[in-house]
């Protein structure tokens, strides 16, 4: 077995009486897409935040290529977040600079890691806009003039431009029309394959998980009740909650 | 000292306040370009009149100093005159309009054209010390960005200018990196003056009264204007010769001469221009 890129064990976090995470183990290897599914409030976003070092757990460990993420200084964590990691927010407004042009949004991470050649930055921005199917002539427009789906594609371009190895995605298709969602999922799938990306994606959508994910984790009230290969979990769910989740989708 | 006002401590501020400001100045000199908070005092002038610069000047002035005050390059504006008069009355120090004679130069908007020397100090009046303030309004966040030297955001701003205007449009208060570490606002001097800050022989001190910040550049420190490799920084000046002294390498002000749209370009540094005119006159005689 290959050693995981990210390896977390025993993650526990309570908000007062609310158990957001209880003894969660999760790992992801290079090029793997792992989906986290579960009902609202089950701790999915909290898990992403803890794994990406944005929030400290009460207990547990998170290792990135053997390095202790929780013990890392803020400078090191931020550097990781703009080089080897990326984070795609559910609401593109949380992940974009709305007062900065599309090209500036894509270029920011390049500039943050030291790119100082305007022509090259612009060239990269154009090539990434093309990858996420945004017309080149929108490069100088502000994201607020974009549709929700375009904003989300812009956020993805902005995140992937520095070629991260692992991307955290928190319901990247939430709030979009169904047809737009489908195209965005296709895009995420093809980019992750093309770039050999590891993706940890939170979704409510079982169909999306089936389309994208190699593996699935099912969460309920802070507990991972079931995990395994996507087809196995969805075709032969073991835990009653997973069975309910899968059947309710089939029924819908 | 007979000409100074009775009842005030030397240079207006009490000794404890001066010591507090000097401590902040020492810290500032130790960490070039880094903003140090200080307990700014109320001054008998409103904010916007250079209260930050005045407090710094008051804290460093000694009885044997000679003070020059520049406002927009000139010594004879209301603001410059009133600050000079203030220090004449509360400190009894000598004042001058000649850069060469000054030991302390307090300035708003310009750096003198004449090279400053090691035995001189220049004090800048600063309205907004935080170069990232317009990009990131939260001070806790800008503090963090400075701590991590995370300045990509400032380059995004310059990128946006080039994308929109074809060049970096910032003509004043053009951001600089000090000693390769801290991003710093040079105060609203023209970008033309930025290169003068680089490895300047004189100590450079910056005071922001309303924002309660002090920062500094020790002598001979590297000061680089931000730019891109393919859009290098250019110190822009009006492409004319001074109408009074014929200089082609000084910063010029445009002056309207009549109602018919007549205009002239003259040096903004009035002392430097007068000196050049005098030299030319002598040579002619
Ligand atoms: N900062 C916080 N303070 C207090 N409680 C919190 C905080 N963040 C999350 N919680 C609680 O922790 C639990 C898990 O929240 P989390 O946001 O991780 O759920 P989620 O699975 O992402 O839900 P959703 O699908 O609605 O986004 C919820 O009960 C939530 O109310
Ligand atoms: Mg959530
Ligand atoms: Zn002149």
Coordinates of C-alpha atoms and ligand atoms in Angstrom, one line a residue:
Chain A
X1 CA 0.0 0.0 0.0
X2 CA 1.2 3.5 -0.8
X3 CA 1.7 5.8 2.2
X4 CA -1.0 8.4 2.4
X5 CA -0.3 12.1 1.7
X6 CA -2.6 13.2 4.5
X7 CA -3.1 10.9 7.5
X8 CA -5.3 11.9 10.4
X9 CA -6.1 9.8 13.5
X10 CA -8.4 10.1 16.4
X11 CA -9.8 13.6 15.6
X12 CA -12.2 14.8 18.3
X13 CA -13.7 18.2 18.6
X14 CA -16.7 19.4 20.7
X15 CA -18.4 22.8 20.5
X16 CA -19.7 22.8 24.1
X17 CA -22.1 19.9 24.2
X18 CA -22.1 19.4 20.4
X19 CA -19.9 16.6 19.2
X20 CA -18.6 17.9 15.9
X21 CA -16.0 15.2 15.5
X22 CA -15.6 12.0 17.4
X23 CA -12.5 9.8 17.0
X24 CA -12.4 10.4 13.2
X25 CA -9.6 8.6 11.2
X26 CA -9.1 9.6 7.6
X27 CA -6.4 9.4 5.0
X28 CA -5.9 10.2 1.4
X29 CA -3.2 9.0 -1.0
X30 CA -1.8 10.8 -4.1
X31 CA -4.3 11.2 -6.9
X32 CA -7.2 9.9 -4.9
X33 CA -10.6 11.5 -4.7
X34 CA -12.4 11.0 -1.3
X35 CA -15.9 12.2 -0.7
X36 CA -17.3 13.0 2.7
X37 CA -21.1 12.7 2.8
X38 CA -23.6 13.1 5.6
X39 CA -26.5 15.2 6.7
X40 CA -26.4 18.8 7.6
X41 CA -24.5 19.4 10.9
X42 CA -22.7 16.0 10.8
X43 CA -19.3 17.7 11.0
X44 CA -18.1 17.6 7.4
X45 CA -17.0 21.3 7.2
X46 CA -15.4 21.0 10.7
X47 CA -13.5 18.0 9.5
X48 CA -12.1 19.9 6.5
X49 CA -11.2 22.8 8.7
X50 CA -9.3 20.6 11.2
X51 CA -7.5 18.7 8.4
X52 CA -6.4 21.9 6.8
X53 CA -5.1 23.3 10.1
X54 CA -7.6 26.1 10.2
X55 CA -9.0 24.8 13.4
X56 CA -7.4 22.8 16.2
X57 CA -9.1 19.6 17.5
X58 CA -9.4 18.7 21.1
X59 CA -7.5 15.5 20.4
X60 CA -6.0 13.6 17.5
X61 CA -3.2 14.1 14.9
X62 CA -3.0 15.3 11.3
X63 CA 0.1 14.4 9.3
X64 CA 0.9 15.9 5.9
X65 CA 3.7 13.7 4.3
X66 CA 4.7 12.8 7.8
X67 CA 4.8 16.4 9.1
X68 CA 2.6 17.3 12.0
X69 CA 0.1 19.9 10.7
X70 CA -1.2 20.8 14.1
X71 CA 2.2 21.7 15.5
X72 CA 3.1 23.8 12.4
X73 CA 3.6 27.5 12.8
X74 CA 1.1 29.8 11.1
X75 CA 3.7 30.9 8.5
X76 CA 4.4 27.3 7.5
X77 CA 0.7 26.5 7.4
X78 CA -0.1 29.5 5.2
X79 CA 2.7 28.6 2.9
X80 CA 1.3 25.1 2.6
X81 CA -2.1 26.5 1.9
X82 CA -0.9 28.5 -1.0
X83 CA 1.4 26.0 -2.5
X84 CA 0.7 22.3 -1.9
X85 CA -2.8 22.7 -0.7
X86 CA -5.9 24.5 -2.0
X87 CA -9.3 25.2 -0.4
X88 CA -12.5 25.7 -2.5
X89 CA -15.3 27.2 -0.5
X90 CA -18.9 26.4 -0.9
X91 CA -19.7 30.1 -1.4
X92 CA -17.3 31.5 -4.1
X93 CA -17.6 34.8 -2.4
X94 CA -15.5 33.4 0.5
X95 CA -12.8 32.2 -1.9
X96 CA -12.6 35.1 -4.4
X97 CA -11.6 38.7 -4.2
X98 CA -14.7 40.4 -5.5
X99 CA -13.0 43.8 -6.1
X100 CA -10.2 42.2 -8.1
X101 CA -10.5 41.1 -11.8
X102 CA -10.7 37.5 -12.8
X103 CA -7.1 37.6 -14.0
X104 CA -6.0 39.1 -10.7
X105 CA -7.8 36.5 -8.8
X106 CA -6.1 33.7 -10.7
X107 CA -2.7 35.5 -10.5
X108 CA -2.8 36.1 -6.8
X109 CA -1.5 32.8 -5.7
X110 CA 1.3 33.0 -8.3
X111 CA 2.3 36.4 -7.0
X112 CA 2.1 35.2 -3.4
X113 CA 4.7 32.6 -4.2
X114 CA 7.0 35.1 -5.9
X115 CA 5.9 35.4 -9.6
X116 CA 7.0 38.8 -10.7
X117 CA 6.6 38.7 -14.5
X118 CA 3.3 40.3 -15.5
X119 CA 3.3 38.7 -19.0
X120 CA 3.8 35.3 -17.5
X121 CA 1.2 35.8 -14.8
X122 CA -1.3 36.9 -17.4
X123 CA -0.5 34.0 -19.7
X124 CA -1.0 31.5 -16.8
X125 CA -4.3 33.2 -15.9
X126 CA -5.5 33.0 -19.5
X127 CA -4.6 29.3 -19.8
X128 CA -6.5 28.6 -16.5
X129 CA -9.5 30.5 -17.6
X130 CA -9.5 28.3 -20.7
X131 CA -9.3 25.2 -18.6
X132 CA -12.3 26.2 -16.6
X133 CA -14.2 27.3 -19.7
X134 CA -14.3 31.0 -19.0
X135 CA -13.8 33.2 -22.1
X136 CA -10.5 34.9 -22.4
X137 CA -12.2 38.3 -23.0
X138 CA -13.6 38.1 -19.4
X139 CA -10.1 38.2 -17.9
X140 CA -10.3 41.8 -16.8
X141 CA -13.9 41.6 -15.5
X142 CA -14.8 41.6 -11.9
X143 CA -16.2 38.3 -10.5
X144 CA -19.4 40.0 -9.4
X145 CA -20.4 40.2 -13.1
X146 CA -20.1 36.4 -13.3
X147 CA -22.8 33.8 -12.8
X148 CA -22.6 31.6 -9.8
X149 CA -21.3 28.7 -11.8
X150 CA -18.6 30.9 -13.4
X151 CA -17.6 32.3 -10.0
X152 CA -17.2 28.7 -8.8
X153 CA -15.1 27.8 -11.9
X154 CA -13.0 30.9 -11.3
X155 CA -12.4 29.9 -7.7
X156 CA -11.3 26.5 -8.9
X157 CA -8.9 28.1 -11.4
X158 CA -7.5 30.4 -8.7
X159 CA -6.9 27.5 -6.4
X160 CA -5.4 25.1 -8.9
X161 CA -3.0 27.6 -10.6
X162 CA -0.1 26.9 -8.3
X163 CA -0.6 23.1 -9.0
X164 CA -1.4 22.0 -5.4
X165 CA -1.2 18.3 -4.5
X166 CA -4.3 18.3 -2.3
X167 CA -7.5 20.3 -2.6
X168 CA -10.2 20.6 0.0
X169 CA -13.6 21.3 -1.5
X170 CA -16.6 22.1 0.7
X171 CA -19.7 21.5 -1.4
X172 CA -18.3 23.2 -4.5
X173 CA -21.5 22.7 -6.4
X174 CA -23.9 23.7 -3.6
X175 CA -26.3 26.5 -4.6
X176 CA -25.9 25.9 -8.3
X177 CA -28.5 24.8 -10.8
X178 CA -28.5 21.0 -11.5
X179 CA -27.3 21.3 -15.1
X180 CA -24.5 23.7 -13.9
X181 CA -23.6 21.3 -11.1
X182 CA -23.2 18.4 -13.5
X183 CA -20.8 20.4 -15.7
X184 CA -18.8 21.6 -12.7
X185 CA -18.5 18.0 -11.4
X186 CA -17.2 16.9 -14.9
X187 CA -14.7 19.7 -14.8
X188 CA -13.5 18.7 -11.3
X189 CA -13.2 15.1 -12.4
X190 CA -11.2 15.8 -15.5
X191 CA -8.9 18.3 -13.8
X192 CA -8.2 16.0 -10.9
X193 CA -7.3 13.2 -13.3
X194 CA -5.3 15.3 -15.6
X195 CA -3.3 16.9 -12.8
X196 CA -3.1 13.8 -10.6
X197 CA -4.7 15.8 -7.8
X198 CA -5.9 14.5 -4.5
X199 CA -9.3 15.9 -3.7
X200 CA -11.2 15.7 -0.4
X201 CA -14.7 16.8 -1.3
X202 CA -17.6 17.4 1.0
X203 CA -21.0 16.8 -0.7
X204 CA -24.6 16.2 0.1
X205 CA -25.0 14.6 -3.3
X206 CA -24.6 10.9 -3.5
X207 CA -24.7 11.0 -7.3
X208 CA -21.8 13.4 -7.2
X209 CA -19.9 11.2 -4.9
X210 CA -20.4 8.2 -7.2
X211 CA -19.3 10.2 -10.2
X212 CA -16.1 11.6 -8.6
X213 CA -14.9 9.6 -5.7
X214 CA -12.7 6.6 -5.3
X215 CA -13.7 6.3 -1.7
X216 CA -16.5 7.6 0.5
X217 CA -16.7 8.4 4.2
X218 CA -20.2 8.6 5.7
X219 CA -20.6 10.9 8.7
X220 CA -23.3 11.2 11.2
X221 CA -23.2 13.4 14.3
X222 CA -19.4 13.7 14.2
X223 CA -18.8 10.0 13.7
X224 CA -17.6 8.2 10.6
X225 CA -20.2 5.5 10.5
X226 CA -18.9 3.8 7.3
X227 CA -16.1 4.2 4.8
X228 CA -14.9 2.2 1.8
X229 CA -14.6 2.1 -1.9
X230 CA -17.4 4.2 -3.5
X231 CA -19.1 1.3 -5.4
X232 CA -18.9 -0.9 -2.4
X233 CA -20.4 1.6 0.0
X234 CA -23.1 2.8 -2.3
X235 CA -24.1 -0.6 -3.7
X236 CA -23.7 -2.6 -0.5
X237 CA -24.1 -0.2 2.4
X238 CA -23.5 -1.9 5.8
X239 CA -24.5 0.8 8.3
X240 CA -28.3 1.4 8.6
X241 CA -27.7 5.2 8.2
X242 CA -25.8 4.7 4.9
X243 CA -28.6 2.4 3.8
X244 CA -31.1 5.1 4.6
X245 CA -29.0 7.7 2.8
X246 CA -28.6 5.6 -0.3
X247 CA -32.2 4.5 -0.4
X248 CA -33.5 8.0 0.1
X249 CA -31.5 9.1 -3.0
X250 CA -32.8 6.2 -5.0
X251 CA -36.3 7.1 -3.9
X252 CA -35.9 10.7 -4.8
Chain B
X1 CA 15.7 81.2 25.1
X2 CA 14.1 84.5 25.8
X3 CA 12.1 84.3 22.6
X4 CA 10.4 81.1 23.5
X5 CA 7.0 80.8 25.1
X6 CA 6.9 80.6 28.9
X7 CA 5.2 77.7 30.5
X8 CA 6.0 75.0 27.9
X9 CA 8.6 72.3 28.2
X10 CA 11.3 72.5 25.5
X11 CA 9.7 71.5 22.2
X12 CA 6.2 71.5 23.7
X13 CA 6.0 67.8 24.7
X14 CA 6.9 66.8 28.3
X15 CA 10.0 64.7 28.9
X16 CA 8.1 61.5 29.6
X17 CA 6.3 61.7 26.3
X18 CA 9.5 62.5 24.4
X19 CA 11.1 59.4 26.0
X20 CA 8.2 57.3 25.0
X21 CA 8.4 58.5 21.4
X22 CA 12.2 58.0 21.4
X23 CA 11.8 54.4 22.6
X24 CA 9.3 53.8 19.7
X25 CA 11.9 55.5 17.3
X26 CA 14.7 53.2 18.6
X27 CA 12.5 50.1 18.0
X28 CA 11.6 51.5 14.6
X29 CA 15.2 52.0 13.6
X30 CA 16.0 48.4 14.8
X31 CA 13.3 46.9 12.5
X32 CA 13.5 49.0 9.3
X33 CA 10.1 49.6 7.7
X34 CA 8.1 48.0 10.6
X35 CA 5.3 50.1 12.1
X36 CA 5.6 50.6 15.8
X37 CA 2.5 51.8 17.8
X38 CA 3.1 54.8 20.0
X39 CA 0.9 56.8 22.4
X40 CA 0.3 59.8 20.2
X41 CA -0.5 62.9 22.1
X42 CA -3.0 65.7 21.3
X43 CA -1.1 68.5 19.6
X44 CA -2.2 72.1 19.3
X45 CA -2.9 71.4 15.6
X46 CA -5.6 69.3 14.0
X47 CA -4.8 65.8 12.5
X48 CA -3.9 66.2 8.9
X49 CA -1.6 69.0 9.8
X50 CA 1.3 66.7 10.4
X51 CA 0.8 66.0 14.1
X52 CA 2.7 62.6 13.8
X53 CA 5.7 64.3 12.2
X54 CA 5.6 67.1 14.7
X55 CA 5.7 64.7 17.6
X56 CA 8.7 62.9 16.1
X57 CA 10.4 66.2 15.4
X58 CA 9.7 67.4 19.0
X59 CA 11.2 64.2 20.4
X60 CA 14.5 64.4 18.5
X61 CA 15.0 68.2 18.4
X62 CA 17.9 69.7 20.5
X63 CA 18.5 73.4 21.2
X64 CA 21.4 73.5 18.6
X65 CA 19.3 72.0 15.8
X66 CA 18.3 73.9 12.7
X67 CA 14.9 73.0 11.3
X68 CA 13.5 73.1 7.8
X69 CA 9.9 72.4 7.1
X70 CA 8.6 71.4 3.6
X71 CA 5.1 71.3 2.5
X72 CA 4.5 70.2 -1.1
X73 CA 8.1 71.0 -1.8
X74 CA 7.8 74.6 -0.6
X75 CA 8.9 76.3 2.6
X76 CA 6.4 79.1 2.4
X77 CA 3.0 77.5 2.5
X78 CA 0.7 78.2 5.5
X79 CA 1.3 74.7 6.9
X80 CA 5.1 74.9 6.6
X81 CA 5.2 78.4 8.1
X82 CA 3.0 77.5 11.0
X83 CA 4.9 74.3 11.9
X84 CA 8.2 76.3 11.7
X85 CA 6.7 79.1 13.9
X86 CA 5.5 76.5 16.3
X87 CA 9.0 75.1 16.9
X88 CA 10.5 78.6 17.0
X89 CA 8.2 79.4 19.8
X90 CA 8.3 76.2 21.8
X91 CA 11.9 75.2 21.3
X92 CA 13.6 78.4 20.2
X93 CA 15.5 76.5 17.5
X94 CA 16.9 78.1 14.4
X95 CA 15.0 77.5 11.2
X96 CA 16.1 77.6 7.6
X97 CA 14.7 77.3 4.2
X98 CA 18.0 75.8 2.9
X99 CA 18.2 72.1 2.8
X100 CA 22.0 72.2 3.1
X101 CA 21.8 74.2 6.4
X102 CA 19.2 72.0 8.1
X103 CA 19.9 69.3 10.7
X104 CA 16.3 68.2 10.8
X105 CA 13.9 68.4 7.8
X106 CA 10.2 67.8 8.5
X107 CA 8.4 67.1 5.3
X108 CA 5.0 66.6 3.7
X109 CA 4.8 65.4 0.1
X110 CA 8.5 65.8 -1.0
X111 CA 12.0 64.7 -0.4
X112 CA 14.5 67.6 -1.2
X113 CA 16.3 67.3 -4.5
X114 CA 19.6 67.9 -2.8
X115 CA 21.2 64.7 -1.5
X116 CA 20.8 64.5 2.3
X117 CA 23.8 63.9 4.4
X118 CA 24.7 61.6 7.4
X119 CA 24.4 64.5 9.8
X120 CA 20.8 65.2 8.8
X121 CA 17.5 63.6 9.7
X122 CA 14.3 63.7 7.6
X123 CA 10.9 63.4 9.3
X124 CA 7.9 62.5 7.2
X125 CA 4.4 63.4 8.0
X126 CA 2.3 60.3 7.4
X127 CA -1.5 60.2 7.0
X128 CA -1.9 56.5 6.5
X129 CA 1.0 54.3 7.5
X130 CA -0.5 51.0 6.4
X131 CA 0.3 50.2 2.7
X132 CA -2.2 47.4 2.7
X133 CA -5.1 49.4 4.3
X134 CA -7.1 49.8 1.1
X135 CA -6.7 46.1 0.2
X136 CA -7.3 44.7 3.6
X137 CA -9.1 47.0 6.1
X138 CA -8.7 44.7 9.1
X139 CA -5.7 45.7 11.1
X140 CA -5.3 42.3 12.8
X141 CA -5.0 40.8 9.3
X142 CA -2.6 43.4 7.9
X143 CA -0.4 42.8 11.0
X144 CA -0.4 39.1 10.2
X145 CA 0.4 39.7 6.6
X146 CA 3.4 41.8 7.6
X147 CA 4.5 39.2 10.2
X148 CA 4.5 36.5 7.5
X149 CA 5.9 38.9 4.7
X150 CA 2.8 37.8 2.8
X151 CA 2.7 40.6 0.2
X152 CA 1.1 38.9 -2.8
X153 CA -1.9 41.1 -2.3
X154 CA 0.1 44.3 -3.0
X155 CA 1.3 42.8 -6.3
X156 CA -2.3 42.0 -7.2
X157 CA -3.1 45.7 -6.9
X158 CA -0.2 46.5 -9.2
X159 CA -1.3 43.7 -11.6
X160 CA -4.8 45.3 -11.7
X161 CA -3.3 48.7 -12.7
X162 CA -1.4 47.2 -15.6
X163 CA -4.4 45.2 -16.7
X164 CA -6.6 48.3 -16.6
X165 CA -4.3 51.1 -17.6
X166 CA -1.3 49.4 -19.3
X167 CA 1.0 50.7 -16.6
X168 CA 1.2 51.0 -12.8
X169 CA -0.9 54.1 -12.2
X170 CA 0.2 54.8 -8.6
X171 CA 1.9 58.2 -8.8
X172 CA 2.1 59.0 -5.1
X173 CA 2.6 56.9 -2.0
X174 CA 4.1 54.2 -4.2
X175 CA 4.8 51.1 -2.0
X176 CA 8.3 50.1 -1.2
X177 CA 10.1 47.1 0.3
X178 CA 12.5 48.1 3.1
X179 CA 15.6 46.0 3.6
X180 CA 14.1 43.2 1.7
X181 CA 11.6 42.5 4.5
X182 CA 8.8 45.0 5.3
X183 CA 6.4 46.5 2.8
X184 CA 6.2 50.2 3.7
X185 CA 4.2 53.3 2.7
X186 CA 6.6 56.1 1.8
X187 CA 3.9 58.6 2.7
X188 CA 2.3 60.7 -0.1
X189 CA 5.5 61.7 -1.8
X190 CA 5.6 61.3 -5.6
X191 CA 6.9 58.0 -6.9
X192 CA 9.6 60.2 -8.4
X193 CA 11.1 60.6 -4.9
X194 CA 11.2 56.9 -4.1
X195 CA 14.7 56.3 -5.4
X196 CA 16.0 59.0 -3.1
X197 CA 15.0 56.8 -0.1
X198 CA 17.2 53.9 -1.3
X199 CA 20.5 53.9 0.6
X200 CA 19.9 57.5 1.8
X201 CA 22.8 58.7 4.0
X202 CA 20.3 60.5 6.4
X203 CA 18.1 58.8 8.9
X204 CA 14.5 58.7 7.8
X205 CA 11.7 58.8 10.4
X206 CA 8.0 58.6 9.8
X207 CA 5.2 59.7 12.1
X208 CA 1.5 59.0 11.7
X209 CA -0.4 61.0 14.4
X210 CA -4.0 59.9 13.8
X211 CA -3.0 56.2 13.3
X212 CA -0.5 56.4 16.1
X213 CA 2.3 54.7 14.3
X214 CA 6.0 55.4 13.9
X215 CA 8.5 53.7 11.5
X216 CA 12.0 54.4 10.3
X217 CA 14.7 53.7 7.7
X218 CA 18.2 53.7 9.0
X219 CA 20.9 55.3 6.9
X220 CA 22.1 53.3 3.8
X221 CA 19.2 50.9 3.9
X222 CA 17.9 49.2 0.7
X223 CA 14.5 50.6 -0.3
X224 CA 13.0 49.1 -3.5
X225 CA 9.8 50.2 -5.2
X226 CA 7.6 47.2 -6.0
X227 CA 7.3 46.3 -9.7
X228 CA 7.2 43.5 -12.3
X229 CA 10.2 42.3 -14.3
X230 CA 8.5 43.3 -17.5
X231 CA 7.0 46.5 -16.0
X232 CA 9.9 48.0 -14.1
X233 CA 9.4 50.9 -11.7
X234 CA 9.9 54.3 -13.4
X235 CA 10.2 57.5 -11.5
X236 CA 7.8 59.7 -13.5
X237 CA 8.2 63.5 -13.9
X238 CA 6.6 66.0 -16.3
X239 CA 8.7 65.9 -19.5
X240 CA 9.8 69.5 -19.4
X241 CA 12.6 71.8 -18.2
X242 CA 12.0 74.1 -15.2
X243 CA 10.9 77.5 -16.5
X244 CA 13.0 79.2 -13.8
X245 CA 16.2 77.2 -13.5
X246 CA 16.0 75.0 -16.6
X247 CA 16.5 71.8 -14.6
X248 CA 15.6 68.6 -16.5
X249 CA 16.0 66.2 -13.6
X250 CA 13.9 67.6 -10.8
X251 CA 10.3 67.1 -9.9
X252 CA 8.1 69.8 -11.5
X253 CA 4.8 71.4 -10.5
X254 CA 2.5 72.8 -13.1
X255 CA 1.6 76.4 -12.5
X256 CA -1.3 78.2 -14.3
X257 CA -0.1 81.6 -15.3
X258 CA -3.1 83.3 -16.6
X259 CA -6.8 82.9 -17.5
X260 CA -6.0 82.1 -21.1
X261 CA -4.8 78.6 -20.1
X262 CA -1.1 79.6 -20.0
X263 CA 1.0 77.3 -17.9
X264 CA 4.5 76.8 -16.7
X265 CA 6.5 73.9 -15.2
X266 CA 8.7 74.9 -12.3
X267 CA 10.6 72.9 -9.7
X268 CA 8.5 71.9 -6.8
X269 CA 11.5 72.1 -4.5
X270 CA 11.7 75.9 -4.2
X271 CA 15.0 76.0 -2.3
X272 CA 16.7 73.8 -4.8
X273 CA 15.3 75.9 -7.7
X274 CA 16.4 79.2 -6.1
X275 CA 19.9 77.8 -5.5
X276 CA 20.2 76.8 -9.1
X277 CA 19.1 80.2 -10.3
X278 CA 21.6 81.9 -8.0
X279 CA 24.4 79.7 -9.3
X280 CA 23.5 80.4 -12.9
X281 CA 23.3 84.2 -12.1
X282 CA 26.8 84.1 -10.5
X283 CA 28.2 82.3 -13.5
X284 CA 26.7 84.9 -15.9
X285 CA 28.1 87.8 -14.0
Ligands
LIG1 N1 -17.6 27.5 15.3 C1 -18.6 26.8 15.8 N2 -19.1 27.0 17.0 C2 -20.0 26.2 17.6 N3 -20.6 25.2 16.9 C3 -20.2 24.9 15.7 C4 -19.1 25.7 15.1 N4 -18.9 25.2 13.8 C5 -19.7 24.1 13.7 N5 -20.5 24.0 14.8 C6 -21.5 22.9 15.1 O1 -20.8 21.7 14.8 C7 -21.6 20.8 14.1 C8 -21.0 20.4 12.8 O2 -20.9 21.5 12.0 P1 -20.4 21.5 10.5 O3 -20.4 22.8 10.0 O4 -19.1 20.8 10.5 O5 -21.5 20.6 9.8 P2 -21.6 20.2 8.2 O6 -21.6 18.7 8.2 O7 -20.6 20.9 7.4 O8 -23.1 20.8 7.9 P3 -23.6 21.4 6.5 O9 -23.9 20.2 5.6 O10 -24.9 22.1 7.0 O11 -22.6 22.3 6.0 C9 -23.0 21.5 13.9 O12 -23.8 21.1 15.0 C10 -22.6 22.9 14.1 O13 -23.7 23.7 14.5
LIG2 MG1 -20.7 22.4 5.9
LIG3 ZN1 13.8 75.0 -11.1

